[in-house]
mmCIF file of C-alpha atoms in Angstrom:
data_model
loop_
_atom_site.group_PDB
_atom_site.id
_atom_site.type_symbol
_atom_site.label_atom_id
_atom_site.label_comp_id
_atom_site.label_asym_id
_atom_site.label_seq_id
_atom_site.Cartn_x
_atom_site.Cartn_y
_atom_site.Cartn_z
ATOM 1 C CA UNK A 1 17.589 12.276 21.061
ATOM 2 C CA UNK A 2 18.638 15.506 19.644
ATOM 3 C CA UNK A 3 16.841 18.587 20.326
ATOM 4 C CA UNK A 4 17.549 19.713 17.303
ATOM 5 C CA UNK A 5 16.682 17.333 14.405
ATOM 6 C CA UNK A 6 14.869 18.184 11.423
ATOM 7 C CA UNK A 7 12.584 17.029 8.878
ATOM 8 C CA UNK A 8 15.204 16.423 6.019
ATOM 9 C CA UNK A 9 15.224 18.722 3.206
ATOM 10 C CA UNK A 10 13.480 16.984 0.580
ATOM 11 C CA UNK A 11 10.535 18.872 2.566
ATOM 12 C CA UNK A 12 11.816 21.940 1.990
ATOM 13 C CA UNK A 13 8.230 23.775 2.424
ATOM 14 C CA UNK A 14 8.503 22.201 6.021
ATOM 15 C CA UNK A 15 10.427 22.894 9.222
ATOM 16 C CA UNK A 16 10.032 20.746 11.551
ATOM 17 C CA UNK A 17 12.095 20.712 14.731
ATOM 18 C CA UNK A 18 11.738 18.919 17.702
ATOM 19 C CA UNK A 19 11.121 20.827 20.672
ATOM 20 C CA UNK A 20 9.175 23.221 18.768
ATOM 21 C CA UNK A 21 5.165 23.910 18.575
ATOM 22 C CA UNK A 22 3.139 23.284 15.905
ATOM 23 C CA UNK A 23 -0.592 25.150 15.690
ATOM 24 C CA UNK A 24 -1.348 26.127 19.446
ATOM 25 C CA UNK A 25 -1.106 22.651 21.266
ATOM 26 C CA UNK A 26 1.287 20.267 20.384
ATOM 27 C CA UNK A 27 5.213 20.196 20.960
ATOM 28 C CA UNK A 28 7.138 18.412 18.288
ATOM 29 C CA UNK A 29 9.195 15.680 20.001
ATOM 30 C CA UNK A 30 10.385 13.410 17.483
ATOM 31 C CA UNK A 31 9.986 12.598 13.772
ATOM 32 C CA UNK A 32 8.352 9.642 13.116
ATOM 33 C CA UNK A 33 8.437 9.576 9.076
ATOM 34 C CA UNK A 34 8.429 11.194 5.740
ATOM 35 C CA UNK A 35 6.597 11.284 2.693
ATOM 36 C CA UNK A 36 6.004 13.166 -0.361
ATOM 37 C CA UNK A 37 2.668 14.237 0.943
ATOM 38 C CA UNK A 38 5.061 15.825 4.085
ATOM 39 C CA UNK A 39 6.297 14.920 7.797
ATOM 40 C CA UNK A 40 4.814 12.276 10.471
ATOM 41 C CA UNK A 41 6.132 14.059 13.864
ATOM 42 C CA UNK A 42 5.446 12.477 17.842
ATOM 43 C CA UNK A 43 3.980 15.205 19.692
ATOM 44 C CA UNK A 44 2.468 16.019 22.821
ATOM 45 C CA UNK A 45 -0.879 17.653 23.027
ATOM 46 C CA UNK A 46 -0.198 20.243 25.769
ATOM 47 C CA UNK A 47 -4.322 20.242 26.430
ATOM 48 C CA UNK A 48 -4.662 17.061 27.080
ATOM 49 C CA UNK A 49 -1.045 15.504 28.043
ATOM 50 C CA UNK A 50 -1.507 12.997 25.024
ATOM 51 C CA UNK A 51 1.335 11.352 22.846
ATOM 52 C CA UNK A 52 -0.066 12.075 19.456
ATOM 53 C CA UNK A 53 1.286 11.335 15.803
ATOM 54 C CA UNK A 54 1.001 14.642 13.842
ATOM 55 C CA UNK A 55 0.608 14.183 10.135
ATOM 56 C CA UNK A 56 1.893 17.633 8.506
ATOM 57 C CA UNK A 57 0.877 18.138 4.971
ATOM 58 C CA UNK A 58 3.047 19.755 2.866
ATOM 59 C CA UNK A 59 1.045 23.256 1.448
ATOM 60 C CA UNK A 60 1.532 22.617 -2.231
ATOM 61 C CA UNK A 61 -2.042 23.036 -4.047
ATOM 62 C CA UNK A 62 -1.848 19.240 -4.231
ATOM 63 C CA UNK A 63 -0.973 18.351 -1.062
ATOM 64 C CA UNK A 64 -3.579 20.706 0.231
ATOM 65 C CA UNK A 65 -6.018 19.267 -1.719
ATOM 66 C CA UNK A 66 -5.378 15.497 -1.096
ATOM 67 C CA UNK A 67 -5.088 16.481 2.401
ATOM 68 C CA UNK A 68 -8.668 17.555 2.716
ATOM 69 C CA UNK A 69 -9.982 14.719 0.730
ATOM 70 C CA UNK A 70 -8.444 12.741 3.587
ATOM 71 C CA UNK A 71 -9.913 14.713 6.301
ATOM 72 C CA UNK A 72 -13.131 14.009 4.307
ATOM 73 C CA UNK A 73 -12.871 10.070 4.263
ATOM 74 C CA UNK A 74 -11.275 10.418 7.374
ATOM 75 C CA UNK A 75 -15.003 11.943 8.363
ATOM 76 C CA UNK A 76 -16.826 9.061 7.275
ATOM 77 C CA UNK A 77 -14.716 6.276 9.094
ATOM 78 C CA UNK A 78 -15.531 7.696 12.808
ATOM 79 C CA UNK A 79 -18.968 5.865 12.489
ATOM 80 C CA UNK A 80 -16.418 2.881 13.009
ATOM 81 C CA UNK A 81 -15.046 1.919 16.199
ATOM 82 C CA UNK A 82 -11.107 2.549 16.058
ATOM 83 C CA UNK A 83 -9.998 -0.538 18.039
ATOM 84 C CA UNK A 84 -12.606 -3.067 17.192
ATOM 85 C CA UNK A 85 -12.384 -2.350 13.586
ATOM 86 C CA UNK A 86 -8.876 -2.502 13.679
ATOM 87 C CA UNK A 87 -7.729 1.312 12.146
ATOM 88 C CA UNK A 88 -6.529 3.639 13.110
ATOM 89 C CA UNK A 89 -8.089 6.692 15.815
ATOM 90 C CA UNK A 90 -8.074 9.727 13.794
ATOM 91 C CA UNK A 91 -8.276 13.232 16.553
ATOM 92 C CA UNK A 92 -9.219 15.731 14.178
ATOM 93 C CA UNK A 93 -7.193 18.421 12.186
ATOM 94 C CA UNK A 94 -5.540 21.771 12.854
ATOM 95 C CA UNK A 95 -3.523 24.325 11.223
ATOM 96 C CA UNK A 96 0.018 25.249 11.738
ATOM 97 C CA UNK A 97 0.717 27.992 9.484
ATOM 98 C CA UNK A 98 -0.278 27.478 5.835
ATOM 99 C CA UNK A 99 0.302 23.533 6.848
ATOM 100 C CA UNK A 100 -3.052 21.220 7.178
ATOM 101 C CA UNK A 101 -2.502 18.756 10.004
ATOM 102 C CA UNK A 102 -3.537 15.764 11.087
ATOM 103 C CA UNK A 103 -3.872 13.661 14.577
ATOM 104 C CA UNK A 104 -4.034 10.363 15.234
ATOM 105 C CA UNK A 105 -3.074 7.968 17.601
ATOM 106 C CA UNK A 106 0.956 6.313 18.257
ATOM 107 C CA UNK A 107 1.410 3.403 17.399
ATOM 108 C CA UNK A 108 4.677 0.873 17.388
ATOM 109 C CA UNK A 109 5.917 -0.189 14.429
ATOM 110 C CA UNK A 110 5.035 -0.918 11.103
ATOM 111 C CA UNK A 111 4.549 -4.699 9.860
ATOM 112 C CA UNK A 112 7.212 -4.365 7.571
ATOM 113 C CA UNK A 113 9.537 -2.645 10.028
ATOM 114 C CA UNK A 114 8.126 -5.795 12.359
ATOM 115 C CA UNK A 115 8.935 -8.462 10.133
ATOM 116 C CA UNK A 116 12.478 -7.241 9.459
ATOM 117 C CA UNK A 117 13.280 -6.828 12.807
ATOM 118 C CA UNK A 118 12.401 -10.410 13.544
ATOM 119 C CA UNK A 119 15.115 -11.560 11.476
ATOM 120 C CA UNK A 120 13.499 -14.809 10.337
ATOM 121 C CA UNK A 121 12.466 -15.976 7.265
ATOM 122 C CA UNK A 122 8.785 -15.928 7.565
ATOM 123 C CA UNK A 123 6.432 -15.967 10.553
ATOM 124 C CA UNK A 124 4.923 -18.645 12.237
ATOM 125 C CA UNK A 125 1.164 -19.276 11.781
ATOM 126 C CA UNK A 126 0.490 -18.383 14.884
ATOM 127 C CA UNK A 127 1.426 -15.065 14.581
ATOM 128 C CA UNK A 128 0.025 -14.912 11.393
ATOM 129 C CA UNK A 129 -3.384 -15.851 11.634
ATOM 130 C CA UNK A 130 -4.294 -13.272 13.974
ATOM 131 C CA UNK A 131 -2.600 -10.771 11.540
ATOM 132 C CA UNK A 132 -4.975 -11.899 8.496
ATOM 133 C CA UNK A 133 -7.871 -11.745 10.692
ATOM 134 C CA UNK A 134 -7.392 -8.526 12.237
ATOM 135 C CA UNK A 135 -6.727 -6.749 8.480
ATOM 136 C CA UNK A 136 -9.473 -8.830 6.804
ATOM 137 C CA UNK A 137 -11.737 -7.678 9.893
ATOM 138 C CA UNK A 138 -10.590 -3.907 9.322
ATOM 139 C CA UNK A 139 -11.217 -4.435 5.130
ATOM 140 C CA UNK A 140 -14.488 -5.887 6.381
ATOM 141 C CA UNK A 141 -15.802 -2.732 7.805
ATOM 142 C CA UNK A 142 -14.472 -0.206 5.595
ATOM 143 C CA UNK A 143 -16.276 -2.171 2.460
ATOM 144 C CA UNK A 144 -19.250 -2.215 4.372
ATOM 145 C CA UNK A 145 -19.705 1.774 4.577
ATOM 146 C CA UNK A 146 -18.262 1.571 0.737
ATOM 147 C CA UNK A 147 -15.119 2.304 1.820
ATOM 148 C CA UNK A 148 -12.089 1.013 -0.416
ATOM 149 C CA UNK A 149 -8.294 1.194 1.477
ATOM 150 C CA UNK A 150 -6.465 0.942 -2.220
ATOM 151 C CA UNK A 151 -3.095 1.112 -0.863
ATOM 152 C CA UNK A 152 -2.338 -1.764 1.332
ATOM 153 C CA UNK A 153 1.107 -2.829 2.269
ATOM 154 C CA UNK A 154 2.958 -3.769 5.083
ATOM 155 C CA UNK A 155 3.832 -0.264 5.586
ATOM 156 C CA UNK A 156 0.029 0.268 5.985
ATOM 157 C CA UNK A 157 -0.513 -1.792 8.332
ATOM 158 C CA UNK A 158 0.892 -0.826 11.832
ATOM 159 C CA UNK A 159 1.572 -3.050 15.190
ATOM 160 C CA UNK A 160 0.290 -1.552 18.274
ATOM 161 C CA UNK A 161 2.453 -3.249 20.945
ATOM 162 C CA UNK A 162 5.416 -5.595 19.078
ATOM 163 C CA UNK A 163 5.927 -6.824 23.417
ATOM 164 C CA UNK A 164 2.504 -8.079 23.265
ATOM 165 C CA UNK A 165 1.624 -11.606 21.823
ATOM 166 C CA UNK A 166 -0.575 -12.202 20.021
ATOM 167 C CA UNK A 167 0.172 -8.702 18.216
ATOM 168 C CA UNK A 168 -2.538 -6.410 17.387
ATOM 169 C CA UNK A 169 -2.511 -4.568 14.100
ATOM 170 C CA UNK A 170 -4.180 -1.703 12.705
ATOM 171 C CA UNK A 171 -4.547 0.146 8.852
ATOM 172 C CA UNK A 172 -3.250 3.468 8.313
ATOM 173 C CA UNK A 173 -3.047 5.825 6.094
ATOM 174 C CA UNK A 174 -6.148 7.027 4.182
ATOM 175 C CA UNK A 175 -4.187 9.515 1.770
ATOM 176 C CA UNK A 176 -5.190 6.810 -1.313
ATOM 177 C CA UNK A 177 -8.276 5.295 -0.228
ATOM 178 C CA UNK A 178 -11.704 6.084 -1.796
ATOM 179 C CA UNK A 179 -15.515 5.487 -2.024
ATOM 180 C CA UNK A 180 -16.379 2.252 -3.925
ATOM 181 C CA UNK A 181 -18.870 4.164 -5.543
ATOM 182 C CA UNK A 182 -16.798 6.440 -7.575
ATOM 183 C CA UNK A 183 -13.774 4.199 -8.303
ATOM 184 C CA UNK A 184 -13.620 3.838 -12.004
ATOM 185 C CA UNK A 185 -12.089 1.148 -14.353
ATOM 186 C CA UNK A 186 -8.410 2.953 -15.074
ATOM 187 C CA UNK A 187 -8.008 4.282 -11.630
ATOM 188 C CA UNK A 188 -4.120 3.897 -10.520
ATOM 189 C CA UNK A 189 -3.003 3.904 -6.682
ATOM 190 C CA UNK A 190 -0.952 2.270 -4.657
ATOM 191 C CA UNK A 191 2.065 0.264 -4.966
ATOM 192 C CA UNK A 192 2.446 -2.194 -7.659
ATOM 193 C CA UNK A 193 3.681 -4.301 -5.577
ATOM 194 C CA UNK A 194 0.548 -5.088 -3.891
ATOM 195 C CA UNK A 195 -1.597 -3.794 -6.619
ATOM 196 C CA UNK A 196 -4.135 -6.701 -8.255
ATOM 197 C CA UNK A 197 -3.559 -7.442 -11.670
ATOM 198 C CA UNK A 198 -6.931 -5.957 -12.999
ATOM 199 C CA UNK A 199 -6.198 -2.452 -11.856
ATOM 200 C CA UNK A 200 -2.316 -3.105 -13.717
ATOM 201 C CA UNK A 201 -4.256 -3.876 -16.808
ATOM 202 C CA UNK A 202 -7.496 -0.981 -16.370
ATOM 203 C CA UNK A 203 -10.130 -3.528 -16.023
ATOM 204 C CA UNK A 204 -13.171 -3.341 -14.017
ATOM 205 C CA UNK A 205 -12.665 -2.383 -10.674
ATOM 206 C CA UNK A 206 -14.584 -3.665 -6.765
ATOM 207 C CA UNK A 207 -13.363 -3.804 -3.406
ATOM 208 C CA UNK A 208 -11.508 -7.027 -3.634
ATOM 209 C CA UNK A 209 -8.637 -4.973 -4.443
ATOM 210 C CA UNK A 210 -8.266 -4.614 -0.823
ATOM 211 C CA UNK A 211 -8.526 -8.672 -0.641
ATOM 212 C CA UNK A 212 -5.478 -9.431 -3.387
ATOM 213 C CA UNK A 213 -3.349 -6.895 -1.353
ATOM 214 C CA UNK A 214 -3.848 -8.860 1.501
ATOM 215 C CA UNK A 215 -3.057 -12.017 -0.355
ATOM 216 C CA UNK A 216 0.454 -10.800 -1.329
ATOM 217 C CA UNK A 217 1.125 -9.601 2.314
ATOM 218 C CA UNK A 218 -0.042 -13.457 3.973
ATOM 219 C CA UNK A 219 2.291 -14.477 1.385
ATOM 220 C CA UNK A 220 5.347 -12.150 2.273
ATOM 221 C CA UNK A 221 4.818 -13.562 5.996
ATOM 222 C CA UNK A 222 5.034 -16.417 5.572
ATOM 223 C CA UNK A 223 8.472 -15.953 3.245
ATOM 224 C CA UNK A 224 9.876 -13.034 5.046
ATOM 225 C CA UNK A 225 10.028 -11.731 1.337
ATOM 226 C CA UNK A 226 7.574 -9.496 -1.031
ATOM 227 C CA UNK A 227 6.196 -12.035 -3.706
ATOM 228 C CA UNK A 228 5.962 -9.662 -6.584
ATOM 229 C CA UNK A 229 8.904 -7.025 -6.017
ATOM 230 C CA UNK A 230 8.664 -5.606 -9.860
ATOM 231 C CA UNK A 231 10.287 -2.925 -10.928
ATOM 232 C CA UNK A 232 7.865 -1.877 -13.801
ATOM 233 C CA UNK A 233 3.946 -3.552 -14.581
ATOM 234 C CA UNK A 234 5.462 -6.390 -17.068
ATOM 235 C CA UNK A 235 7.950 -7.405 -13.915
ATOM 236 C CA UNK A 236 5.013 -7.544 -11.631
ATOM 237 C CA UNK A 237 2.826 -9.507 -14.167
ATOM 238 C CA UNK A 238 4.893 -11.732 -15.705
ATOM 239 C CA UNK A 239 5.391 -13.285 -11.430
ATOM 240 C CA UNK A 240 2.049 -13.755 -11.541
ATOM 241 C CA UNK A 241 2.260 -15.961 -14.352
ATOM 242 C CA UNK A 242 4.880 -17.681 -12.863
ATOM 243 C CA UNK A 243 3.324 -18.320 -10.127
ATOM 244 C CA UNK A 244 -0.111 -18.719 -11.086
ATOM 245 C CA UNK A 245 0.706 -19.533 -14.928
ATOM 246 C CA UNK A 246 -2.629 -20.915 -16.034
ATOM 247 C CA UNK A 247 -2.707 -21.786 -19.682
ATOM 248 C CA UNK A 248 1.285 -21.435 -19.958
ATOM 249 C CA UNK A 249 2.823 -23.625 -17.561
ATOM 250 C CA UNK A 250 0.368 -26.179 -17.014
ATOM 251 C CA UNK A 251 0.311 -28.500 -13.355
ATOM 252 C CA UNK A 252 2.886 -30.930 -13.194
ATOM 253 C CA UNK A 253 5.097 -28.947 -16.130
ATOM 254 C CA UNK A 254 6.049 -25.781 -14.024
ATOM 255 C CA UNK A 255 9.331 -24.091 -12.579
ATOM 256 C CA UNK A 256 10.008 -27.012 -9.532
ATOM 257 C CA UNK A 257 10.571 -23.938 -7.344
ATOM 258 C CA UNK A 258 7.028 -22.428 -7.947
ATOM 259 C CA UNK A 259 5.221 -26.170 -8.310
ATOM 260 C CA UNK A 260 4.333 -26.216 -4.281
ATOM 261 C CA UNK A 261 2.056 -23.133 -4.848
ATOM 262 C CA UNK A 262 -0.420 -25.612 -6.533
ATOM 263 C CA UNK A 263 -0.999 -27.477 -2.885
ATOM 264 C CA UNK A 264 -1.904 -23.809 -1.455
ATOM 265 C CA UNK A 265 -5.579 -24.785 -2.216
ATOM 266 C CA UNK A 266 -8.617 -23.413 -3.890
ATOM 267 C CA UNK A 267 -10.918 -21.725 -0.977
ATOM 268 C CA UNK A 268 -10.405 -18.698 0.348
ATOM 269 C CA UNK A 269 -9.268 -16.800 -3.144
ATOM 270 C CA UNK A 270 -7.974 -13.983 -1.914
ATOM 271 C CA UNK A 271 -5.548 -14.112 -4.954
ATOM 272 C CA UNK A 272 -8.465 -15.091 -7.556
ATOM 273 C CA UNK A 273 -7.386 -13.452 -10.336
ATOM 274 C CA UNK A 274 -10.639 -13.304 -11.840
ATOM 275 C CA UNK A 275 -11.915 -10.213 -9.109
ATOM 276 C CA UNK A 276 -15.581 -11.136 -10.057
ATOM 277 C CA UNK A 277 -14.265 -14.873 -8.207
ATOM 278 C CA UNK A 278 -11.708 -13.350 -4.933
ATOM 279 C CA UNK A 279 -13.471 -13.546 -1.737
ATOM 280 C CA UNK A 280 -14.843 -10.815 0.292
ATOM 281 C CA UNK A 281 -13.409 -9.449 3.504
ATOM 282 C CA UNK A 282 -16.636 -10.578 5.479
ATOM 283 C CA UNK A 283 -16.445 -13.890 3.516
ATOM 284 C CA UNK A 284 -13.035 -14.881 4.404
ATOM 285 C CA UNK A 285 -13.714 -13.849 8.182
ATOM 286 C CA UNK A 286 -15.776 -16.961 7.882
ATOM 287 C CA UNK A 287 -12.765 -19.193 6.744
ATOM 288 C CA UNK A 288 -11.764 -22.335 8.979
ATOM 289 C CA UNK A 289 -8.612 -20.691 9.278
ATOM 290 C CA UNK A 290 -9.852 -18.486 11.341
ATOM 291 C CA UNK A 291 -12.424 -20.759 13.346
ATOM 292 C CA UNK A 292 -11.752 -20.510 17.125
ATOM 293 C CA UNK A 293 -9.284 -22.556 18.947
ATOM 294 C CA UNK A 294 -7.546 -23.726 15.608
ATOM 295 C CA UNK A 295 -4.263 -25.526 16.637
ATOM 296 C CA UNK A 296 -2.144 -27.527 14.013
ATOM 297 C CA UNK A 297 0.955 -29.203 14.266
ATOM 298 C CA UNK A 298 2.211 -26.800 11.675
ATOM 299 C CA UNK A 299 1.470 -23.708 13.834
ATOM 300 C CA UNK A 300 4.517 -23.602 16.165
ATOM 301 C CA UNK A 301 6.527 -23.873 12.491
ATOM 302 C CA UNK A 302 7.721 -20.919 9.978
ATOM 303 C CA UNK A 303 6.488 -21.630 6.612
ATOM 304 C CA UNK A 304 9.534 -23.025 4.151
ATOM 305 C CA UNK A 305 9.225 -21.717 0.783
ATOM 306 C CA UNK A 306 12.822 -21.547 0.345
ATOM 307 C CA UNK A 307 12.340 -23.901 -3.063
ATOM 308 C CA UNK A 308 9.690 -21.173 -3.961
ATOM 309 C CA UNK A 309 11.604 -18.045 -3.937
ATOM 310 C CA UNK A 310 11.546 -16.250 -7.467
ATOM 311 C CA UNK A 311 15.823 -15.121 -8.123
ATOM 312 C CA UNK A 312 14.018 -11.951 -9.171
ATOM 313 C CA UNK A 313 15.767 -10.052 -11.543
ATOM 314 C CA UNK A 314 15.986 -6.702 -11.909
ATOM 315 C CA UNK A 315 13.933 -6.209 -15.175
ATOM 316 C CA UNK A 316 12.488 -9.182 -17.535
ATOM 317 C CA UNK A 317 13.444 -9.507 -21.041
ATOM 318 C CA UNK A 318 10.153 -8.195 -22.789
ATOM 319 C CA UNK A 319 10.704 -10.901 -25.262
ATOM 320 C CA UNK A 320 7.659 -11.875 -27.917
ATOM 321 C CA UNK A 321 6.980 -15.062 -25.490
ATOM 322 C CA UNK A 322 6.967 -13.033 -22.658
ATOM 323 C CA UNK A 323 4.050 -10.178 -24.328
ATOM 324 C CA UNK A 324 2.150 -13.241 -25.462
ATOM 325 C CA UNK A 325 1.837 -14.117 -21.798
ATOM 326 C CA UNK A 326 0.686 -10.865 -20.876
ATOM 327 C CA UNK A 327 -2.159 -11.066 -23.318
ATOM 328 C CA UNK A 328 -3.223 -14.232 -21.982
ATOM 329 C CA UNK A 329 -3.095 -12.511 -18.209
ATOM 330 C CA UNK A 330 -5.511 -9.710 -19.445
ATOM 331 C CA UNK A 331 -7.952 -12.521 -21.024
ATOM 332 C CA UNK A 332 -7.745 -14.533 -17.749
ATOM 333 C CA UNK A 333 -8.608 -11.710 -15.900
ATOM 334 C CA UNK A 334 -12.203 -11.838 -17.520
ATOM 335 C CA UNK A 335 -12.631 -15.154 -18.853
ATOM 336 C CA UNK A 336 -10.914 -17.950 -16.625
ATOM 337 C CA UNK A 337 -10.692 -19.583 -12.752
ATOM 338 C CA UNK A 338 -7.159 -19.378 -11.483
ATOM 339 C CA UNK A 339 -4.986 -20.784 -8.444
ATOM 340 C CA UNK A 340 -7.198 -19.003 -5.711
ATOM 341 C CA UNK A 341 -5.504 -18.404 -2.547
ATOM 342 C CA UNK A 342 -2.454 -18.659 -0.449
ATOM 343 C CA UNK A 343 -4.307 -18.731 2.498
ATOM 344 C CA UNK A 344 -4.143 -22.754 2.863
ATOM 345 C CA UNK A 345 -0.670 -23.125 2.960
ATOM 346 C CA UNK A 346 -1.357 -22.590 6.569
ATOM 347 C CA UNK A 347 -3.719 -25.332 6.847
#
C-alpha cells in the first residue's frame, strides 16, 4: 500500500493522506471511499488501538450542515443495539480542522461489491434469506423509534465478514435518512433505482419506502442484476409497468420474458405498489420465509430469471402510449392492488 495515496481531487477541500493524523487520535491508513459529501478513510485510534472507519465531511456550508443532521439521527439510533439491530456502531464525532468527522466501526465489503465478486448470476436462497431477514430486522427497528433509512441500496448495506457463512449484514449510511414524522409528500432522496414509485410521482409518503427498496434488492440477488436500472423517472417507471403492468398488459398477454413474475406470489408485498397495501418490516419478519429451520429443495439452487431479464435500453421512447401508462401508474398508486412481492420466488 502506498504511503502516500490521496483522496482524489474531486475533494479538493480535502487532503487526505495515509500515514497522516486526522484531529488528535487517529492515523489515516487507507482510503476506504468517496463521496460528494467527502472521504471514508481506515484509521487507527491511537487511544484505544482500534481500526476505525473515519467519515470526513467535506466543510462546504452544506456538507457541514448535512453532516450535523447526521450526527443528530445518528444520536437517536444509539438507543438501538448495533449488532442485534443489524447497523452500523457509530463512535462519536471529532474535528480535524474545519472538517466534521465521523467514527464508526470497519466493516468488509459492501453487498454490491459482494455480489460482484461472487461472479454468479444470482445468489442462492440460502444466502439470501438470511440477508432479507437481517435488513428487514434492521428496517424493523429504525421504524419503530420513527426512524426512516430512505436510501437503501446494496451499497448501503455492508457485509461484516464475506469468510463467514451465513454472512452477516449491516445498514450504513445515515446521510439521507429522516424522522417519519417530518417526511412530507414531495420529499426526493435516494437513488431512483431503489426509490418506490410513490415518492417518483410525490404521493403520500410512510416508512414502507424502506420495504420497496428492499424488494428491488431480494430481486437483484436473486438475478445478480438491478431490476430497475433507469436512467431518468419515465425509465424507472415504465419497468415497473413491465413488470408489474396491471391494467396494460393483462395475465396471460404479457412480455414471455416478464410472465414468470406473476408465480412470485401475493404475500409478503414488499413491492405493493399501493404503499397504504406493502408490508411492514416487523410484518414481514413474521413471513414463512423466514420461519426457523426452513429447508427447500430449491435452496441449494441460484434463482434463473434469465427469461426475465429486461434488454434495458438506455432511454425509452416517451411515446403517447408510453405517457398514457404513466398516468395509469400514478392512479394505481392510490386506487388499485398490484403484483405484491418477489419474496415467494424463493418459496
Amino acid at each position: 500500500m502506498s504511503l502516500r495515496r490521496r483522496a482524489s481531487k474531486m475533494n479538493n477541500t480535502l487532503d487526505i493522506i495515509t500515514g497522516s493524523k486526522l484531529g488528535k487520535r487517529h492515523i489515516v491508513e487507507d482510503i476506504l471511499g468517496e463521496g460528494g459529501f467527502g472521504v471514508v478513510a481506515k484509521c487507527q485510534n491511537m487511544c484505544t488501538g482500534r481500526t476505525e472507519a473515519v467519515k470526513v465531511n467535506r466543510c462546504e456550508p452544506d456538507d457541514m450542515y448535512q453532516a450535523f443532521v447526521e450526527i443528530s439521527l445518528l444520536k437517536r439510533l444509539r438507543c438501538l443495539n448495533a449488532d442485534t439491530c443489524n447497523i452500523v456502531e457509530w463512535n462519536g464525532y471529532f474535528f480535524h480542522e474545519e472538517n466534521i468527522c465521523m467514527t464508526f466501526e470497519v466493516l468488509d465489503v459492501s453487498l454490491d461489491t459482494y455480489l460482484t465478486q461472487r461472479g454468479n448470476p444470482g445468489l442462492p436462497v440460502t444466502e439470501i434469506r438470511p440477508v432479507l431477514h437481517q435488513v428487514a430486522t434492521a428496517l424493523s427497528h429504525l421504524h419503530s423509534i420513527g426512524v426512516v433509512h430512505l436510501d437503501l441500496k446494496p451499497e448501503n448495506i455492508m457485509v461484516v465478514d464475506r469468510t463467514q457463512q451465513p454472512v452477516r449484514v449491516k445498514i450504513i449510511d445515515f446521510g439521507l435518512s429522516g424522522l417519519l414524522s417530518e417526511i412530507k409528500q414531495g420529499l426526493r432522496q435516494g437513488s431512483t433505482w431503489y426509490m418506490a414509485p410513490e415518492m417518483i410521482l410525490a404521493a403520500p409518503l410512510n416508512e414502507t419506502l424502506d420495504m420497496w427498496s428492499l424488494g428491488v434488492i431480494a430481486a437483484e440477488l436473486a438475478m445478480g442484476c438491478p431490476l430497475y436500472p433507469g436512467n431518468i423517472d419515465y425509465d424507472v417507471l415504465s419497468y415497473i409497468v413491465e413488470t408489474q403492468g396491471h391494467g396494460c398488459h393483462p395475465e396471460g398477454r404479457r412480455n414471455s420474458r416478464l410472465s414468470c413474475l406473476d408465480d412470485i406470489g401475493h404475500r409478503m408485498s414488499m413491492l405493493h405498489l399501493d404503499a397504504g397495501q406493502r408490508v411492514k418490516a416487523r410484518e414481514a419478519l413474521q413471513h414463512p420465509f423466514f420461519a426457523p429451520g426452513v429447508q427447500r429443495k430449491e435452496d441449494a439452487q441460484t434463482v434463473d430469471l434469465s427469461e426475465v431479464r429486461v434488454q434495458h435500453p438506455a432511454t425509452f421512447n416517451l411515446n403517447e402510449h408510453l405517457k398514457a401508462k404513466m398516468g395509469m401508474l400514478l392512479c394505481a398508486c392510490y386506487n388499485f392492488i398490484f403484483l405484491d412481492s418477489f419474496i415467494d420466488l424463493f418459496l
